[in-house]
PDB file of C-alpha atoms in Angstrom:
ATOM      1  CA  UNK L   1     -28.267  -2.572  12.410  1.00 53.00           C
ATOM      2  CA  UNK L   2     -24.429  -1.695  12.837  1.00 76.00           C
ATOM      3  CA  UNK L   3     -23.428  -5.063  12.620  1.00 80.00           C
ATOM      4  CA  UNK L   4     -24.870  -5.210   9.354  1.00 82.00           C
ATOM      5  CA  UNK L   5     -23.189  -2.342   8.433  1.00 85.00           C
ATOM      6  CA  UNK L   6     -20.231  -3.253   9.938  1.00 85.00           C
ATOM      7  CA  UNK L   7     -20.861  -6.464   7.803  1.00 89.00           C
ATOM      8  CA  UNK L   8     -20.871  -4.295   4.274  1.00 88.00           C
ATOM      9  CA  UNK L   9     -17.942  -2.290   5.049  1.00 89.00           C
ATOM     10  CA  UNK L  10     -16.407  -5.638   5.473  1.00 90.00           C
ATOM     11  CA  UNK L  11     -17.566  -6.889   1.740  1.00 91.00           C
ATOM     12  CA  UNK L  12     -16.856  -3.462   0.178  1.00 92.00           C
ATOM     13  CA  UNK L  13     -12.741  -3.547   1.755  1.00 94.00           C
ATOM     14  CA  UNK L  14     -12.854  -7.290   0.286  1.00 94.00           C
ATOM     15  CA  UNK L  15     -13.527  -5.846  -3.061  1.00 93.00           C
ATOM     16  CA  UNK L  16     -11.357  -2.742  -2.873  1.00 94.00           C
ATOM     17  CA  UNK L  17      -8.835  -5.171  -1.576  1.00 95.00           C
ATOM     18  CA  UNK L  18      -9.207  -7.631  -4.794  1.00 95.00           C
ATOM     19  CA  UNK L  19      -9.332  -4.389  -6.960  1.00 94.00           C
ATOM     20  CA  UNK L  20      -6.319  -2.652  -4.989  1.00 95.00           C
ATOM     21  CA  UNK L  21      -3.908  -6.306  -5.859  1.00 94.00           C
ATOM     22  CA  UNK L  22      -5.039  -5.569  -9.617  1.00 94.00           C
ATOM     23  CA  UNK L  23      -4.662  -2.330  -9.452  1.00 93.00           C
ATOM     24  CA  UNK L  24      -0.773  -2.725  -7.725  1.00 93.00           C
ATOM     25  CA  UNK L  25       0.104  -5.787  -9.089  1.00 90.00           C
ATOM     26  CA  UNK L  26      -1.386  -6.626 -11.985  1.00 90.00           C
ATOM     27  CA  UNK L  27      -1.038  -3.586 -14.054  1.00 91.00           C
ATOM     28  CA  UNK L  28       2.975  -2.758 -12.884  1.00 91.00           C
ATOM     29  CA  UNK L  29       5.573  -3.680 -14.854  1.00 91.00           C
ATOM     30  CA  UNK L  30       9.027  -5.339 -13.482  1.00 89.00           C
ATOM     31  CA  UNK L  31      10.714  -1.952 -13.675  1.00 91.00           C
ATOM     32  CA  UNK L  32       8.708   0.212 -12.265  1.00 91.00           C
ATOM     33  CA  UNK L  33       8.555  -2.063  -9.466  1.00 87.00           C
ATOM     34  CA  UNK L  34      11.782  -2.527  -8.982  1.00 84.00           C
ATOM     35  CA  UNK L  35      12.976   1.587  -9.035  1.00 88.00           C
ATOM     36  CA  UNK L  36       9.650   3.249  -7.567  1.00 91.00           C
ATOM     37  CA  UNK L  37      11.225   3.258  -4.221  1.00 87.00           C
ATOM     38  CA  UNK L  38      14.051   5.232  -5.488  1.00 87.00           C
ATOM     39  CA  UNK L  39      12.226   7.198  -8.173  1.00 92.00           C
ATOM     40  CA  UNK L  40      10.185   9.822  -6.717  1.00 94.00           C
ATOM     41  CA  UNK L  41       8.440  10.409 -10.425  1.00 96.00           C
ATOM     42  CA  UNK L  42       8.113   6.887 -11.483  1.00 95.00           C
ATOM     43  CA  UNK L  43       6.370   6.267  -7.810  1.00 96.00           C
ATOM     44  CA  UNK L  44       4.393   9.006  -8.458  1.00 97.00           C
ATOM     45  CA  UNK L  45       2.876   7.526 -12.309  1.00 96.00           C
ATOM     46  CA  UNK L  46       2.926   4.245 -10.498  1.00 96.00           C
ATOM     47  CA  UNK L  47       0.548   5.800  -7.607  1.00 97.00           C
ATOM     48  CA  UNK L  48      -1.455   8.193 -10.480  1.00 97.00           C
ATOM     49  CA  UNK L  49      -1.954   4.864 -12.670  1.00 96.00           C
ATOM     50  CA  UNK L  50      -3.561   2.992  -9.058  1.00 96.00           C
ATOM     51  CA  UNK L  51      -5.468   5.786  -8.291  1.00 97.00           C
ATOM     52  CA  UNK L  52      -7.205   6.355 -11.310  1.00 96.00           C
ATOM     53  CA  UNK L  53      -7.472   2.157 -11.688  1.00 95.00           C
ATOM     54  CA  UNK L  54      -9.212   2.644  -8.087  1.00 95.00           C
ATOM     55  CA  UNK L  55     -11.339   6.016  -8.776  1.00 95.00           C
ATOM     56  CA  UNK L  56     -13.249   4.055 -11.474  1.00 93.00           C
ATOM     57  CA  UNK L  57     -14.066   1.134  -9.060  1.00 91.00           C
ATOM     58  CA  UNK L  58     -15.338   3.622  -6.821  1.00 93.00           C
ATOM     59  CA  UNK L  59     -17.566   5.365  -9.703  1.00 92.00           C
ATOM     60  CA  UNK L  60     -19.248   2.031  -9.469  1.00 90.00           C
ATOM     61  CA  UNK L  61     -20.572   3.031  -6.170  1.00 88.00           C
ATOM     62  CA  UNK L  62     -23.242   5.038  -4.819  1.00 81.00           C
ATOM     63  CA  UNK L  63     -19.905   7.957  -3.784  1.00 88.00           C
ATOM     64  CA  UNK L  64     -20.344  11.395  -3.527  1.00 89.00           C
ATOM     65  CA  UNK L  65     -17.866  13.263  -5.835  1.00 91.00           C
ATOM     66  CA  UNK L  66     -16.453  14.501  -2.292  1.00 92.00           C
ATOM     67  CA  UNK L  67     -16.798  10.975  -0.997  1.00 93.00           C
ATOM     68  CA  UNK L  68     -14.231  10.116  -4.205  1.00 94.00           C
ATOM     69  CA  UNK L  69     -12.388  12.628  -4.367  1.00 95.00           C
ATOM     70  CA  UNK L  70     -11.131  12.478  -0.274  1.00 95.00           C
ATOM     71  CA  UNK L  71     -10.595   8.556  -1.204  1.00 96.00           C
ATOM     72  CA  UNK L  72      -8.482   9.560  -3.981  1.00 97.00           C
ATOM     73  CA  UNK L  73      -6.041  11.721  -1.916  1.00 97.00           C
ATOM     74  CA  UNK L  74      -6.025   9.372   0.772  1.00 97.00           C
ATOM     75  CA  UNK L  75      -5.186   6.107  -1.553  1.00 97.00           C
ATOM     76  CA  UNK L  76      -2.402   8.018  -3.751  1.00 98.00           C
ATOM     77  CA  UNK L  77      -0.649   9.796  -0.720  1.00 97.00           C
ATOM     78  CA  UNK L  78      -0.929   6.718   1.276  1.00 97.00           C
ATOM     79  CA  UNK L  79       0.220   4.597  -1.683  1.00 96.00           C
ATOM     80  CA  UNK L  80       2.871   6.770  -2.495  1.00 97.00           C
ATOM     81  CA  UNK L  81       4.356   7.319   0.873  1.00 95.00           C
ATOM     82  CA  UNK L  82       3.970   3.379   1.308  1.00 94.00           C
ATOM     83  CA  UNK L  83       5.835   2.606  -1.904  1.00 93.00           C
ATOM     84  CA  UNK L  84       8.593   4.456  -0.595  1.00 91.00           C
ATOM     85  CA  UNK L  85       9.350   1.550   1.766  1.00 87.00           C
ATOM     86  CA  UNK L  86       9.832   4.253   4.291  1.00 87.00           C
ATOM     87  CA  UNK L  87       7.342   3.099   6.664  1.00 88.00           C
ATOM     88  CA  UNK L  88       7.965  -0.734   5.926  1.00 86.00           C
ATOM     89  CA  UNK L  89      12.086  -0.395   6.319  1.00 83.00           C
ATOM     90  CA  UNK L  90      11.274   1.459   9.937  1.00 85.00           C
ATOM     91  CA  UNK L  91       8.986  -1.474  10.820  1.00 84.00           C
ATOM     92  CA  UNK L  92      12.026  -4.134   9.769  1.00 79.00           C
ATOM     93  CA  UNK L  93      14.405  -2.174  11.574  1.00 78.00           C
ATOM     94  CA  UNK L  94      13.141  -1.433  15.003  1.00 80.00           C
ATOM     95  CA  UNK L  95      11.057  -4.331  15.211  1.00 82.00           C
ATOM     96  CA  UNK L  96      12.031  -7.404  12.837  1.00 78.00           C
ATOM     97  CA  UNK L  97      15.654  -5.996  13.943  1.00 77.00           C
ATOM     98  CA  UNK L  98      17.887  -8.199  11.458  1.00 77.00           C
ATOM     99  CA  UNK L  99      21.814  -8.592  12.087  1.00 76.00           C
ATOM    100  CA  UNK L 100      22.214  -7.118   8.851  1.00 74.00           C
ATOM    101  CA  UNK L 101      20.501  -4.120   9.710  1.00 76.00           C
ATOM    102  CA  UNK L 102      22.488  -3.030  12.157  1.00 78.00           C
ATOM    103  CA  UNK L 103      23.820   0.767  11.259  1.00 80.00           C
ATOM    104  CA  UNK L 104      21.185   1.052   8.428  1.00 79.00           C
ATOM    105  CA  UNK L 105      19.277   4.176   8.192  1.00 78.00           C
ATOM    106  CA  UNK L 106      15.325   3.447   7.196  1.00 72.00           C
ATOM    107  CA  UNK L 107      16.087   5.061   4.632  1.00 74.00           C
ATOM    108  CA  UNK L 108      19.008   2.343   3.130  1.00 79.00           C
ATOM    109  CA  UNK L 109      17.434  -0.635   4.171  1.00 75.00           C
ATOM    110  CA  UNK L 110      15.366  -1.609   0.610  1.00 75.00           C
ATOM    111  CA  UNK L 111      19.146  -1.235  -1.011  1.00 77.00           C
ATOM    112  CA  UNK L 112      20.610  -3.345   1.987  1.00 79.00           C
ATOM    113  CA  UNK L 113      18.152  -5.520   1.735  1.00 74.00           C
ATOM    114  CA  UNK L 114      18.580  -5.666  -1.784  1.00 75.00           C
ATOM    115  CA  UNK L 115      22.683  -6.912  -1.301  1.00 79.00           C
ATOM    116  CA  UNK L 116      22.084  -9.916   0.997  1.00 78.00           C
ATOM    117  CA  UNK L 117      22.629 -13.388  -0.345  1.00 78.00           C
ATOM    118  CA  UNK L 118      19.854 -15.484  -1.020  1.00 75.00           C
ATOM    119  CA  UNK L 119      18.839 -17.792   2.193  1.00 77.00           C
ATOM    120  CA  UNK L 120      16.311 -19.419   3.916  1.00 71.00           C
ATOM    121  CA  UNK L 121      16.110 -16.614   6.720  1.00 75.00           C
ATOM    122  CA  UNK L 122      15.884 -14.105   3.498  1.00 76.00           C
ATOM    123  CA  UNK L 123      13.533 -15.222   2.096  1.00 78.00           C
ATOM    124  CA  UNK L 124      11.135 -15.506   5.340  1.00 82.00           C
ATOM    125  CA  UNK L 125      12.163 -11.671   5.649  1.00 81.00           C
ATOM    126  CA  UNK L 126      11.080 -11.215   1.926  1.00 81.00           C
ATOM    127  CA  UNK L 127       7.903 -12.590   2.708  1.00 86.00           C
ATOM    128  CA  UNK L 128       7.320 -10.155   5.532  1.00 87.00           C
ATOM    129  CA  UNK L 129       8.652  -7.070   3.716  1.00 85.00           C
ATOM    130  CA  UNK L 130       5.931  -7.976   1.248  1.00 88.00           C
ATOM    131  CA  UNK L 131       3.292  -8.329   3.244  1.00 91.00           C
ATOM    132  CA  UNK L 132       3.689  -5.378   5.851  1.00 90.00           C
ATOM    133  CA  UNK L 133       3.568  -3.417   2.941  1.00 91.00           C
ATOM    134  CA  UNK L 134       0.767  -4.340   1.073  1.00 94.00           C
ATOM    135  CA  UNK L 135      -0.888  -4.713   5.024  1.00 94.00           C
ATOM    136  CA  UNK L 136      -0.395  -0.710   4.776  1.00 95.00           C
ATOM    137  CA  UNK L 137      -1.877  -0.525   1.542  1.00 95.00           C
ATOM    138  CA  UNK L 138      -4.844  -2.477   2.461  1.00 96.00           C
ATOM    139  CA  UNK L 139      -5.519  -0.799   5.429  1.00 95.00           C
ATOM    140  CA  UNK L 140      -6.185   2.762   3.982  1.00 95.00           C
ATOM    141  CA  UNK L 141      -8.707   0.735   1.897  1.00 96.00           C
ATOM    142  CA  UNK L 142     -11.279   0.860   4.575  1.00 94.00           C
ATOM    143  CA  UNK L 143     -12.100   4.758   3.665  1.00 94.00           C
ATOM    144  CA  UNK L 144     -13.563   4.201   0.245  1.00 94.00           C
ATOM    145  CA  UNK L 145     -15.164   0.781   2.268  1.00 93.00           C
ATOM    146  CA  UNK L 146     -16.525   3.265   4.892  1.00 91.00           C
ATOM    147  CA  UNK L 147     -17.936   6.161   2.508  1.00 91.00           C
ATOM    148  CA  UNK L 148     -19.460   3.240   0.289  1.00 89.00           C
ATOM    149  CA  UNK L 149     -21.737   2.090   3.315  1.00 89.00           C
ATOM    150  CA  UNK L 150     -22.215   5.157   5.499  1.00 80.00           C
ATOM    151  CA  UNK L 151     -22.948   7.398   2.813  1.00 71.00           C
ATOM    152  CA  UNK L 152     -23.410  11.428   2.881  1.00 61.00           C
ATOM    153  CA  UNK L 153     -20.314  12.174   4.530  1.00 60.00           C
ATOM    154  CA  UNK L 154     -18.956  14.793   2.401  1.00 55.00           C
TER     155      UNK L 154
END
């Protein structure tokens, strides 16, 4: 029985996950995506916008109002902490380590990123940047996933 479960939680992260690359993709414009790590307000209408794009995806479901409403502060703190490229920039630093990094607070690196000329190696670290963040994103995805299979939680 829990591997079918397991199974479903699975399937409903899948579709969260399709929704969630609408939801942060789709609908954002080329300015907000470009200044939401450096503006705390448009981050936070970015991260109200997703929310509120996720929140009726998980109306869909068979969610408690609890259930959605813990989902909902988990996805828009997570989301907007994420979109800081905080947590991303720390990964780069201590662990992707680039020469140009060297001397570059967390905190600097999406603007120091920003000033490097275009190469092969750049782009590869582009890539990366990319995906470790939406890897965060994804991965608070599984409690909406988990409430929508194990249900009567809160």
């Amino acid at each position: 029985m829990i591997g079918h479960e397991l199974a479903l939680v699975g399937g409903y992260w899948f579709l969260f996950t399709m929704a969630h690359f609408f939801a942060d993709v789709g609908v954002q414009d080329h300015e907000t995506a470009v200044n939401k790590a450096y503006n705390p307000l448009t981050r936070f209408f970015h991260c109200a916008i997703y929310t509120m794009l996720m929140t009726l995806m998980m109306t869909t479901l068979n969610l408690t109002w609890g259930e959605i409403l813990v989902s909902c502060l988990v996805l828009f703190s997570t989301h907007y902490i994420g979109d800081s490229y905080l947590i991303v920039s720390w990964w780069f630093k201590h662990y992707r380590d680039p020469p140009w990094a060297k001397g570059v607070s967390p905190k600097e690196m999406p603007e120091a990123f920003r000033r490097q000329p275009i190469t092969t190696t750049l782009h590869i670290e582009i890539i990366l940047f990319v995906l470790v963040d939406q890897l965060w994103h994804i991965l608070w995805l599984g409690v909406p996933a988990f409430f929508a299979v194990w249900e009567g939680w809160l």
